[in-house]
mmCIF file of C-alpha atoms in Angstrom:
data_model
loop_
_atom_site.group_PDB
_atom_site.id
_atom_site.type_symbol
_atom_site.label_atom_id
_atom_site.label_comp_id
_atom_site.label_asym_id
_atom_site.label_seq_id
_atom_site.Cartn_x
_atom_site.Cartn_y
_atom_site.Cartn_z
ATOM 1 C CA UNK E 1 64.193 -22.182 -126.394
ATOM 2 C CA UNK E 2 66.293 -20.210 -124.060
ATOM 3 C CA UNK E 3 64.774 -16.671 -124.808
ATOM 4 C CA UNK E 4 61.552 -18.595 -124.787
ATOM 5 C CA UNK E 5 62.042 -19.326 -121.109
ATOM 6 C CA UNK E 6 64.559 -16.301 -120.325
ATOM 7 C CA UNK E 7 60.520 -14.215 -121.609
ATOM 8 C CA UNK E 8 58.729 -16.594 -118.920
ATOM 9 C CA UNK E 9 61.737 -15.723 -116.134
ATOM 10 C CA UNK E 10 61.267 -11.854 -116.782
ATOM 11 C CA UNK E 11 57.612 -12.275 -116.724
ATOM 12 C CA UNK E 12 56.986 -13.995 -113.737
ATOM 13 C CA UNK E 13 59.770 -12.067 -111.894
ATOM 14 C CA UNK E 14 57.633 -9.027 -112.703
ATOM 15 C CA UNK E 15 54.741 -10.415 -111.266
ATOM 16 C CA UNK E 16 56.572 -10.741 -107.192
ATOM 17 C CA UNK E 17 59.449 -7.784 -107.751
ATOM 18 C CA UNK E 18 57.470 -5.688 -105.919
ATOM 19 C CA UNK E 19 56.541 -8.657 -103.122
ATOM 20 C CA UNK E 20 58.340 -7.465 -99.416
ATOM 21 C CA UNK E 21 60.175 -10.652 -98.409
ATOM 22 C CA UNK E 22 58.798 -9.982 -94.914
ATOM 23 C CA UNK E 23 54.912 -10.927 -96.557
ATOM 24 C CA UNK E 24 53.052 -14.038 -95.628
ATOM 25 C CA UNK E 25 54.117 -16.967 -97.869
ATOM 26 C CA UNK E 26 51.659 -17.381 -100.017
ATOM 27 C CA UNK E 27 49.346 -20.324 -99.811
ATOM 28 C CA UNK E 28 46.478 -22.195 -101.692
ATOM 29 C CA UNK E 29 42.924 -22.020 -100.292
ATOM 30 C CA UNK E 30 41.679 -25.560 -99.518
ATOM 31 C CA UNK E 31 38.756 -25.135 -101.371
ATOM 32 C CA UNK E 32 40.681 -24.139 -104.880
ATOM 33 C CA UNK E 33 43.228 -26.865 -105.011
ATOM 34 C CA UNK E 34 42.617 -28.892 -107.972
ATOM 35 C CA UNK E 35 44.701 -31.603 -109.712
ATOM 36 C CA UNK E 36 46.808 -30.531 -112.781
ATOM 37 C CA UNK E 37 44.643 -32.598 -114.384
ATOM 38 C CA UNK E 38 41.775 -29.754 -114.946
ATOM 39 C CA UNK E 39 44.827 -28.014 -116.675
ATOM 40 C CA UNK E 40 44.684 -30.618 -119.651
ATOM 41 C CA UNK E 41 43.805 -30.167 -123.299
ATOM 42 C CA UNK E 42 40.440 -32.703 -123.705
ATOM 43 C CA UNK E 43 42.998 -34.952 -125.796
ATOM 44 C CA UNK E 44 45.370 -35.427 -123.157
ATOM 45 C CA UNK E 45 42.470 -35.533 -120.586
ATOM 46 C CA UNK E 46 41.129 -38.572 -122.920
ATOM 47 C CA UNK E 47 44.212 -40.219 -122.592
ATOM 48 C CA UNK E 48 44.504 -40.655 -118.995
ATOM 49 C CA UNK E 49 41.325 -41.727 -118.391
ATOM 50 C CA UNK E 50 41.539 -44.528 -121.088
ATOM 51 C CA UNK E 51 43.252 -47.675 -119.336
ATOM 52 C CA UNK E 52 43.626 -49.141 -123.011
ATOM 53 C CA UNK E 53 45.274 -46.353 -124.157
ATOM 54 C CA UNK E 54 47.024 -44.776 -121.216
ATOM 55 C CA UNK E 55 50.728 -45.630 -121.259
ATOM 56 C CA UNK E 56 51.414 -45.416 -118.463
ATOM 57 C CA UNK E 57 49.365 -49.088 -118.021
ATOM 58 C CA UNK E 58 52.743 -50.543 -119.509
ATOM 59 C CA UNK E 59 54.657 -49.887 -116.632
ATOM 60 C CA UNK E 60 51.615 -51.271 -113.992
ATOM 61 C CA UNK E 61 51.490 -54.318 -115.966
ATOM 62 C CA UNK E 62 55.310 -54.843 -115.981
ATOM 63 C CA UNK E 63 55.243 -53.865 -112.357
ATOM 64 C CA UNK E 64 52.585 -56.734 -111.579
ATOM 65 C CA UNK E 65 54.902 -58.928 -112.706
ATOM 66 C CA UNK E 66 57.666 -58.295 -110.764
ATOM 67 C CA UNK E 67 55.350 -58.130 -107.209
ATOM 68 C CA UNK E 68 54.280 -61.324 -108.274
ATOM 69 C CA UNK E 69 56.773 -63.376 -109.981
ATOM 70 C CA UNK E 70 59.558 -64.366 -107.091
ATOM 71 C CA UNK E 71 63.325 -63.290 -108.037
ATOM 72 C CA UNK E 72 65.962 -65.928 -108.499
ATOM 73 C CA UNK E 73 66.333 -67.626 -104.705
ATOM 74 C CA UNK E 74 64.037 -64.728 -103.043
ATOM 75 C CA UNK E 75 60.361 -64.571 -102.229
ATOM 76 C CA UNK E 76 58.032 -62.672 -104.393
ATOM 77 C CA UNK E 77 56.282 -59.529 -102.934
ATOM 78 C CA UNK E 78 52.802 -60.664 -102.635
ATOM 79 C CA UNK E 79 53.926 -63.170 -100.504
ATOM 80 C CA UNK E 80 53.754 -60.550 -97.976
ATOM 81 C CA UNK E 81 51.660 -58.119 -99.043
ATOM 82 C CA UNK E 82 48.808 -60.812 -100.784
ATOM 83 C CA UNK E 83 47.960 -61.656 -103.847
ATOM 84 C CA UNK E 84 46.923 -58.625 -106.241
ATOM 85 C CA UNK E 85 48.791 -56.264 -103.642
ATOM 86 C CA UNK E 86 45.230 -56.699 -101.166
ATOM 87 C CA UNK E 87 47.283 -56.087 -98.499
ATOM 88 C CA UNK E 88 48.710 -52.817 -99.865
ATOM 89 C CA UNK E 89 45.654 -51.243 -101.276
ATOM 90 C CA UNK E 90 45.339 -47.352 -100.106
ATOM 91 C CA UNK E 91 48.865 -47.497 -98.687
ATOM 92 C CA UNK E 92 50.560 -45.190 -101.307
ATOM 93 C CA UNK E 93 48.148 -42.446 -100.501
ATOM 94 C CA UNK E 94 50.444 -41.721 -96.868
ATOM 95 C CA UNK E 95 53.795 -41.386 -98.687
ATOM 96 C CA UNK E 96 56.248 -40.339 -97.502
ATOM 97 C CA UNK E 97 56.614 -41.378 -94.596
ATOM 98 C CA UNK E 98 58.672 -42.266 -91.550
ATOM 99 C CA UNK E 99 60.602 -45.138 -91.620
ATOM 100 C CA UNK E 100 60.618 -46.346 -88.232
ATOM 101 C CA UNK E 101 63.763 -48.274 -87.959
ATOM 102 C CA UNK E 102 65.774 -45.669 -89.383
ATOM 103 C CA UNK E 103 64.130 -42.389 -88.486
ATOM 104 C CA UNK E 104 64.345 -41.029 -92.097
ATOM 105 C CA UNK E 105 61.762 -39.999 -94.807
ATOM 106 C CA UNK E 106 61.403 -42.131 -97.342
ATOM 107 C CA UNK E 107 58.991 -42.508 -100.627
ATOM 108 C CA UNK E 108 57.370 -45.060 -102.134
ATOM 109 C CA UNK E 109 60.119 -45.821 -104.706
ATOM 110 C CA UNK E 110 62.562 -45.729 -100.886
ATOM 111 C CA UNK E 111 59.906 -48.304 -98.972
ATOM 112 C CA UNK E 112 60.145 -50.236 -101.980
ATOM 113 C CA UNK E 113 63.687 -50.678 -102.050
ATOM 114 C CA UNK E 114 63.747 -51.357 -98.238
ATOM 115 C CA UNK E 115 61.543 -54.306 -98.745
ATOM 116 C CA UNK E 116 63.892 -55.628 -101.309
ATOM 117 C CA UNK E 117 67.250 -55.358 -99.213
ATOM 118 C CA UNK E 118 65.876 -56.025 -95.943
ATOM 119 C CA UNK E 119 62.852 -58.950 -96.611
ATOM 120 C CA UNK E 120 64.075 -60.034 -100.118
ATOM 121 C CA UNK E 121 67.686 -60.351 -99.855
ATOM 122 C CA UNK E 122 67.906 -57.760 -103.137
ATOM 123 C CA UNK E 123 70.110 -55.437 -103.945
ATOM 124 C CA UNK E 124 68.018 -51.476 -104.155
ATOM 125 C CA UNK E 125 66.918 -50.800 -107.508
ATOM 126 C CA UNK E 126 68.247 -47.032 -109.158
ATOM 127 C CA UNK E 127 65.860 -44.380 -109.613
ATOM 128 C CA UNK E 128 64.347 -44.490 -113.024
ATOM 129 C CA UNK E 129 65.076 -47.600 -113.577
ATOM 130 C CA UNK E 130 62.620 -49.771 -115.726
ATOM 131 C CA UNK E 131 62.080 -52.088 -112.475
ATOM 132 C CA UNK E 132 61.305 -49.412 -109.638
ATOM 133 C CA UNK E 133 59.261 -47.075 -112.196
ATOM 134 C CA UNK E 134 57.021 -50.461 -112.728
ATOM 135 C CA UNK E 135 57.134 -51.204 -109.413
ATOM 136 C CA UNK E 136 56.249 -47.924 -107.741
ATOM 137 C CA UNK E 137 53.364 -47.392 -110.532
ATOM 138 C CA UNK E 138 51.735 -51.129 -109.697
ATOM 139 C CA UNK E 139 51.622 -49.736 -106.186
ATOM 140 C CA UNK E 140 50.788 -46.330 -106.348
ATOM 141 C CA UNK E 141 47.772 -47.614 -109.152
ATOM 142 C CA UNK E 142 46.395 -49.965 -105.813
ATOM 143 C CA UNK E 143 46.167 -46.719 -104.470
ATOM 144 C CA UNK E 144 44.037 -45.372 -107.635
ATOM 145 C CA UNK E 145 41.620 -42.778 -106.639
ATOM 146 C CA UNK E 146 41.967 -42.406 -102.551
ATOM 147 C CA UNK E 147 42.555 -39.379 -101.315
ATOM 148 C CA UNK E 148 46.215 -38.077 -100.550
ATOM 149 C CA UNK E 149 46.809 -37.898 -96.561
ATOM 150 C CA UNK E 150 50.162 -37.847 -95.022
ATOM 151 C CA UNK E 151 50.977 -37.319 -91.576
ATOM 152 C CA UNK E 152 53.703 -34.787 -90.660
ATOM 153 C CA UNK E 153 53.395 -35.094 -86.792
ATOM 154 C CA UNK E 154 56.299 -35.488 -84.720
ATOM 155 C CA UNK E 155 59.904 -35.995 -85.937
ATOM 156 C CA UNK E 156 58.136 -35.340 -89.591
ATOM 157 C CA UNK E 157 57.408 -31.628 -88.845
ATOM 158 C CA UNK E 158 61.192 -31.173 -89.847
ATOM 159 C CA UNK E 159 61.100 -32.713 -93.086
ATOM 160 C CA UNK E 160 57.582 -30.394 -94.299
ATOM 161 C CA UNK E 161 59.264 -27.759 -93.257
ATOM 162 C CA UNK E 162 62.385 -28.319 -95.179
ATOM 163 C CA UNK E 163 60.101 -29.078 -98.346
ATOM 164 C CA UNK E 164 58.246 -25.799 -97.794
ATOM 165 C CA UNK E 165 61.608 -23.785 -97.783
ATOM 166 C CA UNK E 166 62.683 -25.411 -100.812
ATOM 167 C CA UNK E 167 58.907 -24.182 -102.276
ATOM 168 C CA UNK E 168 59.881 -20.838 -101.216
ATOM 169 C CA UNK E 169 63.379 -20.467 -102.303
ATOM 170 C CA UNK E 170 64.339 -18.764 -105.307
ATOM 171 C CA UNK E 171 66.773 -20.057 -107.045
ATOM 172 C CA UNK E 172 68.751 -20.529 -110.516
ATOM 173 C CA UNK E 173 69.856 -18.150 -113.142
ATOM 174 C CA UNK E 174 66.406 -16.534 -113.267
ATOM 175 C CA UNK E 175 65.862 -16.232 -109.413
ATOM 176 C CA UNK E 176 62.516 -18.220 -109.084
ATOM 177 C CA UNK E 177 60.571 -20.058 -106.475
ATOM 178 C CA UNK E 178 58.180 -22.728 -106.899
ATOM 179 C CA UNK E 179 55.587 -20.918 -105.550
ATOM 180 C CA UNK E 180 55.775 -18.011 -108.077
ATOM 181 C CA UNK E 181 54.520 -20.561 -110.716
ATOM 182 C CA UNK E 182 52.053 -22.614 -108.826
ATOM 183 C CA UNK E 183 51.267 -20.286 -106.073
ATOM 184 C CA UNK E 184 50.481 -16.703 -107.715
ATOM 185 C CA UNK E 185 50.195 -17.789 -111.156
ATOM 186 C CA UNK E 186 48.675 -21.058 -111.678
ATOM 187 C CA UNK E 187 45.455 -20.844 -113.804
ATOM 188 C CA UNK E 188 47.450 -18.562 -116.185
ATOM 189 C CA UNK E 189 48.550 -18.870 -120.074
ATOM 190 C CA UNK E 190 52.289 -19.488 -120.610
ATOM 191 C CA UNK E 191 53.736 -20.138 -124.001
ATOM 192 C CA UNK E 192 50.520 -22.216 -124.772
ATOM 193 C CA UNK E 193 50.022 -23.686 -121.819
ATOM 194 C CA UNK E 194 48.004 -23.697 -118.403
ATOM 195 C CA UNK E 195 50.331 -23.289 -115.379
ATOM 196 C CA UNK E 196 48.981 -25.845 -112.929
ATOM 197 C CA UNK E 197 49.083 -26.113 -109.251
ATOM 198 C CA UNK E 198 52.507 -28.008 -109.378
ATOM 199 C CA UNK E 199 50.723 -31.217 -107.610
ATOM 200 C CA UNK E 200 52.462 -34.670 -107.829
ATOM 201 C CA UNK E 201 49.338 -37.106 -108.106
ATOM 202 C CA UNK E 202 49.631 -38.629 -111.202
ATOM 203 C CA UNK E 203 53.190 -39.318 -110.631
ATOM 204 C CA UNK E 204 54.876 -42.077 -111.019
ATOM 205 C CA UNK E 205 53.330 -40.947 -114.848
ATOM 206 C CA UNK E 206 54.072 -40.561 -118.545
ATOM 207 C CA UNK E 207 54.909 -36.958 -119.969
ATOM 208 C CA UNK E 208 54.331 -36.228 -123.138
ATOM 209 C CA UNK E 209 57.378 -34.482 -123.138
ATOM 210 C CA UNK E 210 59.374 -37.489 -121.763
ATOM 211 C CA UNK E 211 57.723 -40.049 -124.590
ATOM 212 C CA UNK E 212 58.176 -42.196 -121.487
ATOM 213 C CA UNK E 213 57.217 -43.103 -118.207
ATOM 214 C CA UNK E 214 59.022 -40.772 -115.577
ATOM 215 C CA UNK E 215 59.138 -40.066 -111.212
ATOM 216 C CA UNK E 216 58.126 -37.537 -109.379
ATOM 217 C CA UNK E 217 62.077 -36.245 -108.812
ATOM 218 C CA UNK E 218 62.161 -36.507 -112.431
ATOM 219 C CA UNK E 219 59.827 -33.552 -112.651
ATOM 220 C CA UNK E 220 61.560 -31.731 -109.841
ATOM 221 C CA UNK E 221 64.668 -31.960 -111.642
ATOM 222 C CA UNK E 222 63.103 -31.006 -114.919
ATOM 223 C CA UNK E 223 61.733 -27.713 -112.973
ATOM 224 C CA UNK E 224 65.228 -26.892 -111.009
ATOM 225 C CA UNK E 225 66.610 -27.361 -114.707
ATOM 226 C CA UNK E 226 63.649 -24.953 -116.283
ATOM 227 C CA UNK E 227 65.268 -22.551 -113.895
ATOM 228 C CA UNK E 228 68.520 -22.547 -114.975
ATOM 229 C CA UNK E 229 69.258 -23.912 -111.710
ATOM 230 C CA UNK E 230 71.573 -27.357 -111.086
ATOM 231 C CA UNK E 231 69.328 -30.127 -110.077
ATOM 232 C CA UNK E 232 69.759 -32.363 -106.846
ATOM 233 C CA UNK E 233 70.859 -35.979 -107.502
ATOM 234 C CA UNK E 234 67.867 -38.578 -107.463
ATOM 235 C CA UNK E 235 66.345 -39.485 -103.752
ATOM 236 C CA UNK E 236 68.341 -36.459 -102.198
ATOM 237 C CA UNK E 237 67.152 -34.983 -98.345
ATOM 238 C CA UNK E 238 65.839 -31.803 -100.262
ATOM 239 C CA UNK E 239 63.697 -33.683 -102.673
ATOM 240 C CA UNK E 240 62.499 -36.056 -100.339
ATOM 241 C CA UNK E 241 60.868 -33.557 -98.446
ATOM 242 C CA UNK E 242 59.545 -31.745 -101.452
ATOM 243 C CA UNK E 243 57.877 -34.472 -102.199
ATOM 244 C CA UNK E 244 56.022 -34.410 -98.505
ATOM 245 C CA UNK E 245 55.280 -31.113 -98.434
ATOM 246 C CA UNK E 246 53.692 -31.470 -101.837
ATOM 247 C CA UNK E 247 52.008 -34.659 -100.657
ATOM 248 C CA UNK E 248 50.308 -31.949 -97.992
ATOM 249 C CA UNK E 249 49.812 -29.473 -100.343
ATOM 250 C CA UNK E 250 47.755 -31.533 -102.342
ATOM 251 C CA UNK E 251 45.531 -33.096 -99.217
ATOM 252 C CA UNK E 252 42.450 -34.539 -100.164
ATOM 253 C CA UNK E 253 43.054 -34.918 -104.046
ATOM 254 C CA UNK E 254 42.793 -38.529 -105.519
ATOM 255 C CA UNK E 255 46.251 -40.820 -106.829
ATOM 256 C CA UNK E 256 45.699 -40.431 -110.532
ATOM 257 C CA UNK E 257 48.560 -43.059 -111.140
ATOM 258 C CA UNK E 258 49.433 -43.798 -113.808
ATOM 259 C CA UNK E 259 48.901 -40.183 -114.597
ATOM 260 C CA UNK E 260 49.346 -38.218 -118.157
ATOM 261 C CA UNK E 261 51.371 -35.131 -118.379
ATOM 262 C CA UNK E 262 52.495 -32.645 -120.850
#
């Protein structure tokens, strides 16, 4: 495995050694960003699209429960946001976002967890846990199929442009940048597979990899680790505002929650 990946390191290094640091970062044209779903085998494709046999429907269905079924002297969360989550259908598609009382950036799993310690009188759930992956999959899932569009106005400006550094930074043992992968070589055969466009829309999701149901930071940490390099702890500044500046990236494309992976 690692001269497997120390192979894909030299490769793609070879493909932007000769790239002047002083060049244009490279971007995606609107019209040729496409969901890592294209990048499937037809099996895996099958999968996803299957609600009976998607996996991922375990975690929805467990995360139902819990935004309707009220916690031990606390109020359930459709008693807010309505019955069947009507009142939060569409919402996932604008995360992140600003939290207004704070001023920060926070996710869906982070706007979940604020409704539980400020309106619930519950303690935050941990990242990964069974409870906030269910959770944050029932409400992304309302969300199924509208369009990703996030505002980075204002105050947010900071945060996209902190996630598009991080993009851009090489980093790790083999010196490599997000973009070199899902920038200038996506479409492209690596050790069997399709490199993708590195979008996050079918996360919260199941990898096949994982054999379980996984976040979006989860990923990010599996790709800082692909790197050699040491990944950030779980809801960190830095992969917070990945997260928005991939939510930008991928403008336009539909929630596939709850996605399949490789």
């Amino acid at each position: 495995m690692r001269l497997a990946w120390l192979a894909v390191a030299l490769v793609l290094a070879a493909c932007s050694q000769d790239t002047p640091a002083e060049e244009p970062r490279s971007t995606l044209d609107a019209d040729e960003v496409v969901s890592g779903y294209q990048f499937l085998q037809a099996d895996t494709q099958a999968l996803q699209d299957d609600d009976f046999a998607n996996p991922g429907f375990l975690w929805v269905d467990q995360g139902e429960a819990l935004f309707s079924n009220a916690p031990p002297q606390s109020k359930a969360c459709s008693a807010c946001h309505g019955e069947e989550g009507s009142e939060l259908i569409g919402v996932a598609a604008h995360y992140p976002a600003m939290d207004e009382k704070t001023g920060s950036l926070v996710n869906l799993e982070g706007r979940i967890n604020l409704c539980r310690t400020r309106h619930q009188g519950l303690a935050p759930l941990d990242y990964e846990s069974e409870q906030l992956l269910s959770l944050t999959a029932y409400v992304a899932h309302l969300s199924h199929g509208d369009p990703i569009k996030v505002d980075i106005s204002g105050g947010v400006s900071d945060w996209y442009e902190r996630g598009e550094d991080y993009f851009f930074t090489k980093r790790g043992q083999y010196n490599l940048a997000c973009n070199q992968c899902h920038n200038d070589n996506w479409g492209k055969q690596l050790r069997g597979d399709t490199i993708s466009q590195g979008h996050g829309t079918a996360f919260p999701g199941y990898r096949l990899e994982w054999q379980t149901f996984g976040s979006l930071q989860r990923r990010l940490r599996d790709c800082d680790a692909g790197v050699r390099a040491e990944p950030l702890a779980y809801g960190s500044d830095d992969y917070l505002a990945v997260e928005l500046y991939l939510a930008k990236r991928a403008e336009g494309l539909p929630i596939e929650v709850p996605g399949v992976r490789r």
